[in-house]
Coordinates of C-alpha atoms in Angstrom, one line a residue:
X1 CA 0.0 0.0 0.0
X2 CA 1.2 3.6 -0.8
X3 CA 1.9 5.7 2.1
X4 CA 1.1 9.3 1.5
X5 CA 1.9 11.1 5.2
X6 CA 5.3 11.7 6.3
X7 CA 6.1 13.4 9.3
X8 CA 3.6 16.5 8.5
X9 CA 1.2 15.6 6.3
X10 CA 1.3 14.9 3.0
X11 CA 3.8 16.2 1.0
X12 CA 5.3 16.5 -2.7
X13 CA 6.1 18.4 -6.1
X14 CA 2.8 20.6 -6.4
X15 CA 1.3 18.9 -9.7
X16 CA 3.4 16.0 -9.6
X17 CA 3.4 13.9 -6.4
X18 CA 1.1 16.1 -5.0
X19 CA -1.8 16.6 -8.1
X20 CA -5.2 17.9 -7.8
X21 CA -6.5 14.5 -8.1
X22 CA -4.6 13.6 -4.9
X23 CA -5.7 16.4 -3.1
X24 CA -9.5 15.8 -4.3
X25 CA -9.1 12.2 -2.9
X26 CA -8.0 13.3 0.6
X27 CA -10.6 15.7 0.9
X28 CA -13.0 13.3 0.6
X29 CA -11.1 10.8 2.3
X30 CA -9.7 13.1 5.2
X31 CA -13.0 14.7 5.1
X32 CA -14.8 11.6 5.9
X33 CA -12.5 10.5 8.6
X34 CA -12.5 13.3 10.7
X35 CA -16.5 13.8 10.5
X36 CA -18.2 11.3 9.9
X37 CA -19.4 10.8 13.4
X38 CA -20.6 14.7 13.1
X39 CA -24.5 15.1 11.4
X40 CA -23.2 19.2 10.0
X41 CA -19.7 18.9 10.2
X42 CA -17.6 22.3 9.2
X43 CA -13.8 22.4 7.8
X44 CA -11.7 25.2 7.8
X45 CA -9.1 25.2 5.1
X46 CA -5.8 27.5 4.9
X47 CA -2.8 28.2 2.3
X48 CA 0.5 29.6 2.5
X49 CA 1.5 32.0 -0.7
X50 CA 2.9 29.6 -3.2
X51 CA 1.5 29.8 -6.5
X52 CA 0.0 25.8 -6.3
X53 CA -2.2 26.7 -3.7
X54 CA -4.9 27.7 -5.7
X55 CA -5.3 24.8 -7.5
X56 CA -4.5 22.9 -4.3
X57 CA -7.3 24.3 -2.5
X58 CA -10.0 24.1 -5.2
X59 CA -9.5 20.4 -5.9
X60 CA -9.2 19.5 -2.1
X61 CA -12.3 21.8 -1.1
X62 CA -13.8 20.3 -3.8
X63 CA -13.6 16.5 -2.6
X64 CA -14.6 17.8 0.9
X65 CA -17.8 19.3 -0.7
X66 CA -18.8 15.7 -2.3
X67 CA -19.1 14.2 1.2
X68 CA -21.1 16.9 2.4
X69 CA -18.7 19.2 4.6
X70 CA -19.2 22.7 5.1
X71 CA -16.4 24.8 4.2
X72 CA -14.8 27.4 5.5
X73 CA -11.7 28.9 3.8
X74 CA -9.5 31.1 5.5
X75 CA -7.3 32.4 3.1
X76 CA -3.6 33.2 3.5
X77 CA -2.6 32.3 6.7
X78 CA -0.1 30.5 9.3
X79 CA -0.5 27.0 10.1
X80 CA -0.6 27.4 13.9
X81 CA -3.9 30.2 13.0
X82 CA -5.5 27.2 11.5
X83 CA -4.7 25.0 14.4
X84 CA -5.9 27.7 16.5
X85 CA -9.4 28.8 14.4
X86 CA -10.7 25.1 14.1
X87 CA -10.5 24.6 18.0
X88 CA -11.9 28.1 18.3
X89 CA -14.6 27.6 16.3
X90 CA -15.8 24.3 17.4
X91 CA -14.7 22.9 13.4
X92 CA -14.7 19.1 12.6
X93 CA -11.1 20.0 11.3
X94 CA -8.6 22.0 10.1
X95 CA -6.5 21.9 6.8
X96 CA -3.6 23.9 6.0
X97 CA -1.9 23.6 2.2
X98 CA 2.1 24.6 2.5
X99 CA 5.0 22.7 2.6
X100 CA 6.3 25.4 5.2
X101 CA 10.2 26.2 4.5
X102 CA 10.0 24.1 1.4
X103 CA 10.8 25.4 -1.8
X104 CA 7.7 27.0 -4.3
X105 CA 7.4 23.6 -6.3
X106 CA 6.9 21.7 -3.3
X107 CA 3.5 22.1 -1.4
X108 CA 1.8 19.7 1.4
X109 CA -1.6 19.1 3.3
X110 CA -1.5 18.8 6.8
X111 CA -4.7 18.0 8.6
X112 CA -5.9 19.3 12.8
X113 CA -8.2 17.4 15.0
X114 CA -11.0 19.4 16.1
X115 CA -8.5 19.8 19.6
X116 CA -6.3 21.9 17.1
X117 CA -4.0 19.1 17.4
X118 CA -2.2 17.0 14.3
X119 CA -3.7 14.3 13.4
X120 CA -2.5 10.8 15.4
X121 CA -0.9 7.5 13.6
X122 CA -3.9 5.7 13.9
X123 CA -6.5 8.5 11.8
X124 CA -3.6 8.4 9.4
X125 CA -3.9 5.2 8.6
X126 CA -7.6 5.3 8.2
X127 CA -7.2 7.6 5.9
X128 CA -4.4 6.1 3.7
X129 CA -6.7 2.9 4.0
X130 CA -9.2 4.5 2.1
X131 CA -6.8 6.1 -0.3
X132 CA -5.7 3.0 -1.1
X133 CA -9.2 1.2 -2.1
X134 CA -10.0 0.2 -5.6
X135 CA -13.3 1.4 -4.9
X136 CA -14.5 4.6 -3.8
X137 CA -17.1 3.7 -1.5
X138 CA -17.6 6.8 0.6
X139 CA -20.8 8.8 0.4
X140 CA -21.9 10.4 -2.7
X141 CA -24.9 13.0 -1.3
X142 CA -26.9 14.4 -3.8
X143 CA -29.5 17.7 -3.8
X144 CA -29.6 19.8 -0.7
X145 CA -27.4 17.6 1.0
X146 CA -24.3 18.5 -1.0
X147 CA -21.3 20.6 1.0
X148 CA -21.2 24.2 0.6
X149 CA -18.2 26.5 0.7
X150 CA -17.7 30.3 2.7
X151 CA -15.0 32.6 3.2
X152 CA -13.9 33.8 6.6
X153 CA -11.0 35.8 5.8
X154 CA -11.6 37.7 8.8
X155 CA -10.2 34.4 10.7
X156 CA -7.0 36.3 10.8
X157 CA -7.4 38.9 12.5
X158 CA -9.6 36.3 15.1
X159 CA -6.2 34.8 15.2
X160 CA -3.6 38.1 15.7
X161 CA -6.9 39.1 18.8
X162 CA -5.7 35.7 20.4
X163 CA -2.0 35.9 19.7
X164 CA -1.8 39.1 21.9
X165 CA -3.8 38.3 25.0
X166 CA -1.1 35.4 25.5
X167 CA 1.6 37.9 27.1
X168 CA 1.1 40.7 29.4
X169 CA 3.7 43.2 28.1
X170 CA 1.4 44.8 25.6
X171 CA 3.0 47.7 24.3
X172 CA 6.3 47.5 22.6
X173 CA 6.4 51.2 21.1
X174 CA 10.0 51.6 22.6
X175 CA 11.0 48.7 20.5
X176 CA 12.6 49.1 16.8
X177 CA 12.0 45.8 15.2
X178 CA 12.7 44.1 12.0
X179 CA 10.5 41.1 10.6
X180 CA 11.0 38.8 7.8
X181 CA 8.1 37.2 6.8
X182 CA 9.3 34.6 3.9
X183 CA 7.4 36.2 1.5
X184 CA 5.0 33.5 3.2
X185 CA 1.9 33.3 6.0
X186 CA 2.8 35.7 7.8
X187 CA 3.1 38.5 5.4
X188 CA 0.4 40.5 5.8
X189 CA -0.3 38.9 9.4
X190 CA 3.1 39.9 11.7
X191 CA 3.7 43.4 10.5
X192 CA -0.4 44.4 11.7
X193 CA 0.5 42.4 15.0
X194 CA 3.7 44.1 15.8
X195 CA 2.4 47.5 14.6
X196 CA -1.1 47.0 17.2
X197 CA 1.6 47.1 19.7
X198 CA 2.9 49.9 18.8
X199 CA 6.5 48.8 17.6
X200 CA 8.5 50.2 15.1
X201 CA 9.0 47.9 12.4
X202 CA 11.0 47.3 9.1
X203 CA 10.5 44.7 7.1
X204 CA 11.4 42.6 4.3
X205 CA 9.8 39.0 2.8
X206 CA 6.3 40.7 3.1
X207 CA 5.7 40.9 -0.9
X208 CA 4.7 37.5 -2.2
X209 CA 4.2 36.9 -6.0
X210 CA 3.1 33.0 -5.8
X211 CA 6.5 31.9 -6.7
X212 CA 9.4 33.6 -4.0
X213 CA 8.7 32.1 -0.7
X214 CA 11.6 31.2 0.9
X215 CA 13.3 32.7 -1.6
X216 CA 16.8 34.0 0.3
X217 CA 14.5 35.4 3.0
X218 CA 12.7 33.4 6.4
X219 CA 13.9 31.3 8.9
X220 CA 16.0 29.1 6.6
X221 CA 17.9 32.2 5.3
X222 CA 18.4 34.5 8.1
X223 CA 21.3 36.5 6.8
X224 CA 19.8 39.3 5.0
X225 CA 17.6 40.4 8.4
X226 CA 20.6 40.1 10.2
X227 CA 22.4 42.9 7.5
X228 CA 18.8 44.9 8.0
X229 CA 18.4 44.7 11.7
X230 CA 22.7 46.4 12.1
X231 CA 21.2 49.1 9.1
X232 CA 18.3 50.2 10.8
X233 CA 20.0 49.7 14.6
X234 CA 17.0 47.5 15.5
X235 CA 16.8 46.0 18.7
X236 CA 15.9 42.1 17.1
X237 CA 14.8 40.9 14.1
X238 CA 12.5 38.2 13.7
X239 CA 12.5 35.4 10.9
X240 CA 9.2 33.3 9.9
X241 CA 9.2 30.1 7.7
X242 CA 6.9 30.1 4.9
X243 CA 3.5 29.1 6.7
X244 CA 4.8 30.4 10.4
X245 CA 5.0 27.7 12.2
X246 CA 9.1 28.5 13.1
X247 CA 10.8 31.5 14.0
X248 CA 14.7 32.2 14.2
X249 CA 16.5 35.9 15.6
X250 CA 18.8 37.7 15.4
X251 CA 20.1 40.2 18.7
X252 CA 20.6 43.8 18.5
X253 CA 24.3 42.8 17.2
X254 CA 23.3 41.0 13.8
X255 CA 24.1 37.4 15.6
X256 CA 21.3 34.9 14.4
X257 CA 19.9 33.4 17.5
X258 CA 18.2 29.7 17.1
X259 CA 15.9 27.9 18.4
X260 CA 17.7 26.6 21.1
X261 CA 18.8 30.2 22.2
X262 CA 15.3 30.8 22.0
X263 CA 14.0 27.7 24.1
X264 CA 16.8 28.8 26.8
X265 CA 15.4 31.9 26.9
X266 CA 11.9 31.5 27.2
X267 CA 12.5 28.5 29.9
X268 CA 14.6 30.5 32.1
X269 CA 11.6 33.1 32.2
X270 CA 9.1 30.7 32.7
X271 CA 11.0 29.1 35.2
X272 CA 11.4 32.7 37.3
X273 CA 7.8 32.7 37.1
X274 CA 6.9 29.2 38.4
X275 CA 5.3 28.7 34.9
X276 CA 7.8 26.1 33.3
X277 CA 6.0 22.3 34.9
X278 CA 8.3 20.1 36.2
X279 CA 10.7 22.6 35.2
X280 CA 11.8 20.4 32.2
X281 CA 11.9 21.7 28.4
X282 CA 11.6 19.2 25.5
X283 CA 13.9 19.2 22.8
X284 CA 14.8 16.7 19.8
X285 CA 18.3 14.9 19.5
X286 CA 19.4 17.5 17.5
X287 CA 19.6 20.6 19.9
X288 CA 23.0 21.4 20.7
X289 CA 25.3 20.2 23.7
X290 CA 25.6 24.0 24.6
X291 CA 22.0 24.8 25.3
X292 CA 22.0 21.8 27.9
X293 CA 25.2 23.0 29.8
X294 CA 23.2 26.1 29.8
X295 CA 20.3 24.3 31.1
X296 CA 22.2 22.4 33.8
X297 CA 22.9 25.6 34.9
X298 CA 20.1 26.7 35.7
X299 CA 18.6 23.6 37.6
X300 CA 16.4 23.0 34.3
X301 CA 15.4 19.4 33.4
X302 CA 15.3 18.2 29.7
X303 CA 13.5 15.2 27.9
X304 CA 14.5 14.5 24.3
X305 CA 12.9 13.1 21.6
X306 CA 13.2 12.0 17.8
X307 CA 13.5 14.9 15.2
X308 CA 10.3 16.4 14.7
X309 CA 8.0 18.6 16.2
X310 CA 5.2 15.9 16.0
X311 CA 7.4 14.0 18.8
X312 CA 7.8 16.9 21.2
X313 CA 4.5 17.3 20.9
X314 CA 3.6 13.7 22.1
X315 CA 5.7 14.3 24.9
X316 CA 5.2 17.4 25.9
X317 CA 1.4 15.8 26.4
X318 CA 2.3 12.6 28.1
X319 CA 4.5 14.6 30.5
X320 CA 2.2 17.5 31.0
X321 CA 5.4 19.7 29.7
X322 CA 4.7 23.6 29.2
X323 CA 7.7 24.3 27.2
X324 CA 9.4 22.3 24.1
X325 CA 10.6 22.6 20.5
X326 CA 13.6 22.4 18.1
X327 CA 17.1 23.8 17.6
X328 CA 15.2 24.7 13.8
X329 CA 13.0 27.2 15.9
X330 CA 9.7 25.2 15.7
X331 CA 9.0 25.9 19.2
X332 CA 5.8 25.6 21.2
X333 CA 4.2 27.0 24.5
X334 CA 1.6 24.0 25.0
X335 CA -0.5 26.6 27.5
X336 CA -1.1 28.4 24.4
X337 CA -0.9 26.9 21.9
X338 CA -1.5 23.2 19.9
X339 CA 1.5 23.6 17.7
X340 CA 4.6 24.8 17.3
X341 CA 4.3 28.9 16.5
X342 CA 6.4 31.4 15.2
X343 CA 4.8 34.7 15.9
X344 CA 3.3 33.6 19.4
X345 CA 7.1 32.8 20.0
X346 CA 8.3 35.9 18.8
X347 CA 6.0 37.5 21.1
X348 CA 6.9 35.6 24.1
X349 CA 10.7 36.4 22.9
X350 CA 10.2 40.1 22.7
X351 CA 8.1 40.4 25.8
X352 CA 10.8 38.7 27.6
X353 CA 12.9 41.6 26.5
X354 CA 10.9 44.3 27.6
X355 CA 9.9 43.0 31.0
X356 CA 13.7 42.0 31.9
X357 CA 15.1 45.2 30.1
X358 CA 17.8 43.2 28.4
X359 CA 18.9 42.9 25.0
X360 CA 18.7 40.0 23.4
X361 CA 22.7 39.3 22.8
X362 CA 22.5 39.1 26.5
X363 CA 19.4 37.1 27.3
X364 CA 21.3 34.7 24.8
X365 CA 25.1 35.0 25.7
X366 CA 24.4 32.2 28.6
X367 CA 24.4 29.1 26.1
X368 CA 27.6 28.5 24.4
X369 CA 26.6 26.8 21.1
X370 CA 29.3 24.2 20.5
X371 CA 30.9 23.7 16.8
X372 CA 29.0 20.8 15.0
X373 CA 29.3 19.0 11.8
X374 CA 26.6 16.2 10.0
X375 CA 28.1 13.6 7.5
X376 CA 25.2 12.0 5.7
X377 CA 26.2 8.8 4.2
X378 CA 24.0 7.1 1.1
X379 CA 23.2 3.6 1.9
X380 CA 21.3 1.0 0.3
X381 CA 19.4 0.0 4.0
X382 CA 20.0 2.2 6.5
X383 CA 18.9 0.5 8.9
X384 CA 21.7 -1.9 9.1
X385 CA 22.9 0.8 12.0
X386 CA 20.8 -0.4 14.4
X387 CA 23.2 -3.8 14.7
X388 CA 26.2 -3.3 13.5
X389 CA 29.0 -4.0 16.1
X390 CA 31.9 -2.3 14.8
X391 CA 29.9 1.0 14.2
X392 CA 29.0 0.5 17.9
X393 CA 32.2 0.1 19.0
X394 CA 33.1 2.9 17.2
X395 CA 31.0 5.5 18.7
X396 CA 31.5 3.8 22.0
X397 CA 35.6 4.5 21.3
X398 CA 34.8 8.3 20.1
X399 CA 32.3 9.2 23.2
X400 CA 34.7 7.6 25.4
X401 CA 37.7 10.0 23.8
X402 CA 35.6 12.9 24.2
X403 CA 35.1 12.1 28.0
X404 CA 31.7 14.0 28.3
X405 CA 32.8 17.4 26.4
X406 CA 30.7 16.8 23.5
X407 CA 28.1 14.2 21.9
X408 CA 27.8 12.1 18.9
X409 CA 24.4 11.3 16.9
X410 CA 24.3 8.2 14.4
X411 CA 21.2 7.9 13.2
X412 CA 19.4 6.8 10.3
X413 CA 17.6 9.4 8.0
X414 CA 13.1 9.8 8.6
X415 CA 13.0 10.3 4.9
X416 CA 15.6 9.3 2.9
X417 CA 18.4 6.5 2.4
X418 CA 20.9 8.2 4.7
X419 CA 22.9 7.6 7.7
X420 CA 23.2 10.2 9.5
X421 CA 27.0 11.0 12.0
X422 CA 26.7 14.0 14.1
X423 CA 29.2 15.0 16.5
X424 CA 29.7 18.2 18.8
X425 CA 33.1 19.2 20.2
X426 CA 34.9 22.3 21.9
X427 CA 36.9 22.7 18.6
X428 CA 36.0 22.1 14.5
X429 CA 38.8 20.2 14.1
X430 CA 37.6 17.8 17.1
X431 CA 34.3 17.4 15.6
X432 CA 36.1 16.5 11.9
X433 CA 38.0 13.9 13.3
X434 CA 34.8 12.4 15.2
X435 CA 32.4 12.1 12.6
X436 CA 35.3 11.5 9.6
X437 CA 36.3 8.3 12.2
X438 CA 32.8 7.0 12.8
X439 CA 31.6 7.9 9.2
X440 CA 35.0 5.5 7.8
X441 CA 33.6 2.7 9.5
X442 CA 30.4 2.5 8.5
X443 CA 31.9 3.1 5.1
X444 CA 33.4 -0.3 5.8
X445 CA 30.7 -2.3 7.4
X446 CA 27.8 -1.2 5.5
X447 CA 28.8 0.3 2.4
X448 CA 28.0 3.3 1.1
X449 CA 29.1 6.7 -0.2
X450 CA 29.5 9.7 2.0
X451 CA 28.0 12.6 0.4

């Protein structure tokens, strides 16, 4: 059977993997799923700017109609808003169409409960079970009983109302800001929410033709707001992926700050406050070794998880966590939120700020982010890793030499035919002796190329 979701949804090539007749059959299907046990159920559906939304939404919306859901399209707008809106508004379920920090020809659909939460393994694969039939056998209403379709553009500015009740510092107007907005979601979204609270922003990424998101600007290419926040003398500058689910910064200085600065931060503030439970944060294997030194530091707890912000999630729920996200600035504030969110984090970031008075090279200085380098190696299985002695011995050797001043990762790739070798040191050279020793031997046992 074909398996059509990945870590977030569905995914591909807009008109290619991911075709209109794909999308029509996961409305229906995905429609039927999530509510069938509901006798008027109501679906909100969102896009981010790329050009393959359009045809995206019509096919989808239009399988969703054949089963006899109501409809609601939002527009442009984040992910995390239609996490938020379908919660909010009591929907059946949620749809958002990006492929967040993707590039334009890629797009994805990512389904929400009705708890504003993403969808779980199991109503997955009830929905690639019905994909996968011969025969479509779900209802066909006819007449009257047919779906209809609205717009509720005005969901958005539902959204920003909610975003700025979650902090209590609600006026920034001594604050020169700078935002980058991807050329995505958040376009014409974070520039009204900053300038409600009276900041003074500049921004770039906020002009989206269809076909430039991500395009040199966002969370996945920081640089050029870092060269605009030391022009303008900004006090930050915040960074959005293409549908606003992440956010990256950069201080006062031009330094980009990540998401496990960012995560430091917030959970040293929430800490102060008695607000971070069990004060424990939840990262992935992939936040650096300097953020928990920092951590240690300050008598904060961690739990890790796989990569992906799915995984945090389920953590941060079965351990009643308040704070948790990734070193990639996918970061969320489970009191507030369902999923990860880049504008609610950059508020929480720059109201930090302004209660505490300090810039934000100094609210970061406290974790010293360790040099790292990945090796990705091509394998024909990777998951000969898993029991490969020699590889184990060899990591064994390398952790042993670097006598708890840095960490190695091995690990085999979520969606490709990779091996992963990760290694943190105090030095660059360190690190390239690490991974080039570990990444030689599973040259040697396995096979392979290293790319």
């Amino acid at each position: 059977m074909a398996k059509y979701f990945g870590t977030d949804g569905v995914r591909g090539i807009a008109n290619l993997g991911l075709t209109p007749e794909l999308a029509f059959k996961l409305g229906r299907a995905g429609g039927y799923a999530l509510t069938k046990t509901t006798e008027h159920p109501k679906v909100l559906v969102g896009r981010d700017t790329r050009i393959s939304g359009y045809m995206l939404e019509s096919a989808l919306i239009s399988g969703l109609l054949s089963i006899g859901v109501e409809v609601m399209r939002l527009g442009i707008i984040s992910t995390p808003g239609v996490a938020y809106l379908t919660k909010a508004m009591d929907a059946s379920a949620g749809i958002m169409i990006s492929a967040s920090h993707n590039p334009v020809a890629d797009n994805g659909i990512k389904f929400f409960g009705s708890d504003g939460f993403k969808l779980s393994d199991e109503v997955e694969e009830t929905i690639e079970a019905l994909l996968a039939k011969e025969k479509d056998e779900l209802p066909r209403p006819i007449g009257g009983d047919l779906g209809t379709s609205s717009d509720y553009f005005e969901g958005g500015q539902k959204y920003l109302q909610f975003l700025k009740q979650t902090i209590q510092e609600d006026d920034f107007s001594s604050m020169n800001i700078a935002l980058d907005c991807a050329n995505g979601s958040t376009s014409a979204l974070a520039p009204h929410l900053f300038a409600d609270l009276e900041a003074d922003i500049v921004t770039i990424g906020t002009s989206p033709n269809g076909k430039n998101i991500n395009e040199g600007v966002g969370s996945t290419h920081p640089e050029a707001l870092a060269a605009l926040v030391v022009e303008k003398s900004a006090d930050c500058g915040l960074a959005f992926d293409g549908d606003g689910d992440r956010l990256i910064a950069v201080d006062e200085l031009g330094n980009i700050i990540d998401g496990d600065k960012i995560m430091f931060i917030c959970a040293k503030y929430l800490k102060s406050k008695g607000m971070l439970n069990k004060d424990t944060l939840v990262t992935t294997v992939m936040s650096n070794l300097g953020l928990y030194k920092a951590l240690q530091e300050e008598h904060i707890e961690t739990k890790q998880t796989k990569v992906g912000d799915r995984y945090v999630m389920e953590e941060m729920r079965a351990g009643d966590y308040a704070l948790g996200g990734e070193q990639s600035g996918h970061i969320i504030f489970l009191a507030h939120s369902t999923t990860g969110d880049g504008m609610l984090t950059a508020l929480q970031l720059v109201g930090i700020m302004k209660t505490t008075g300090k810039k934000l090279s100094v609210l970061a200085a406290e974790v010293k982010t360790y040099p790292q380098k990945l090796v990705n190696i091509r394998v024909a299985d990777k998951f000969h890793i898993t029991d490969n002695p020699a590889v184990a011995q060899s990591i064994k050797e390398v952790e042993d030499d670097m006598a708890g001043d840095g960490r190695v990762l091995v690990r085999p790739s979520g969606t490709e035919s990779l091996i992963r070798v990760m290694a943190e040191a105090p030095t660059e050279e360190a690190c390239a002796a690490f991974v080039d020793r570990i990444a030689q031997t599973v040259v040697k046992e396995i096979g392979g190329e290293i790319l």
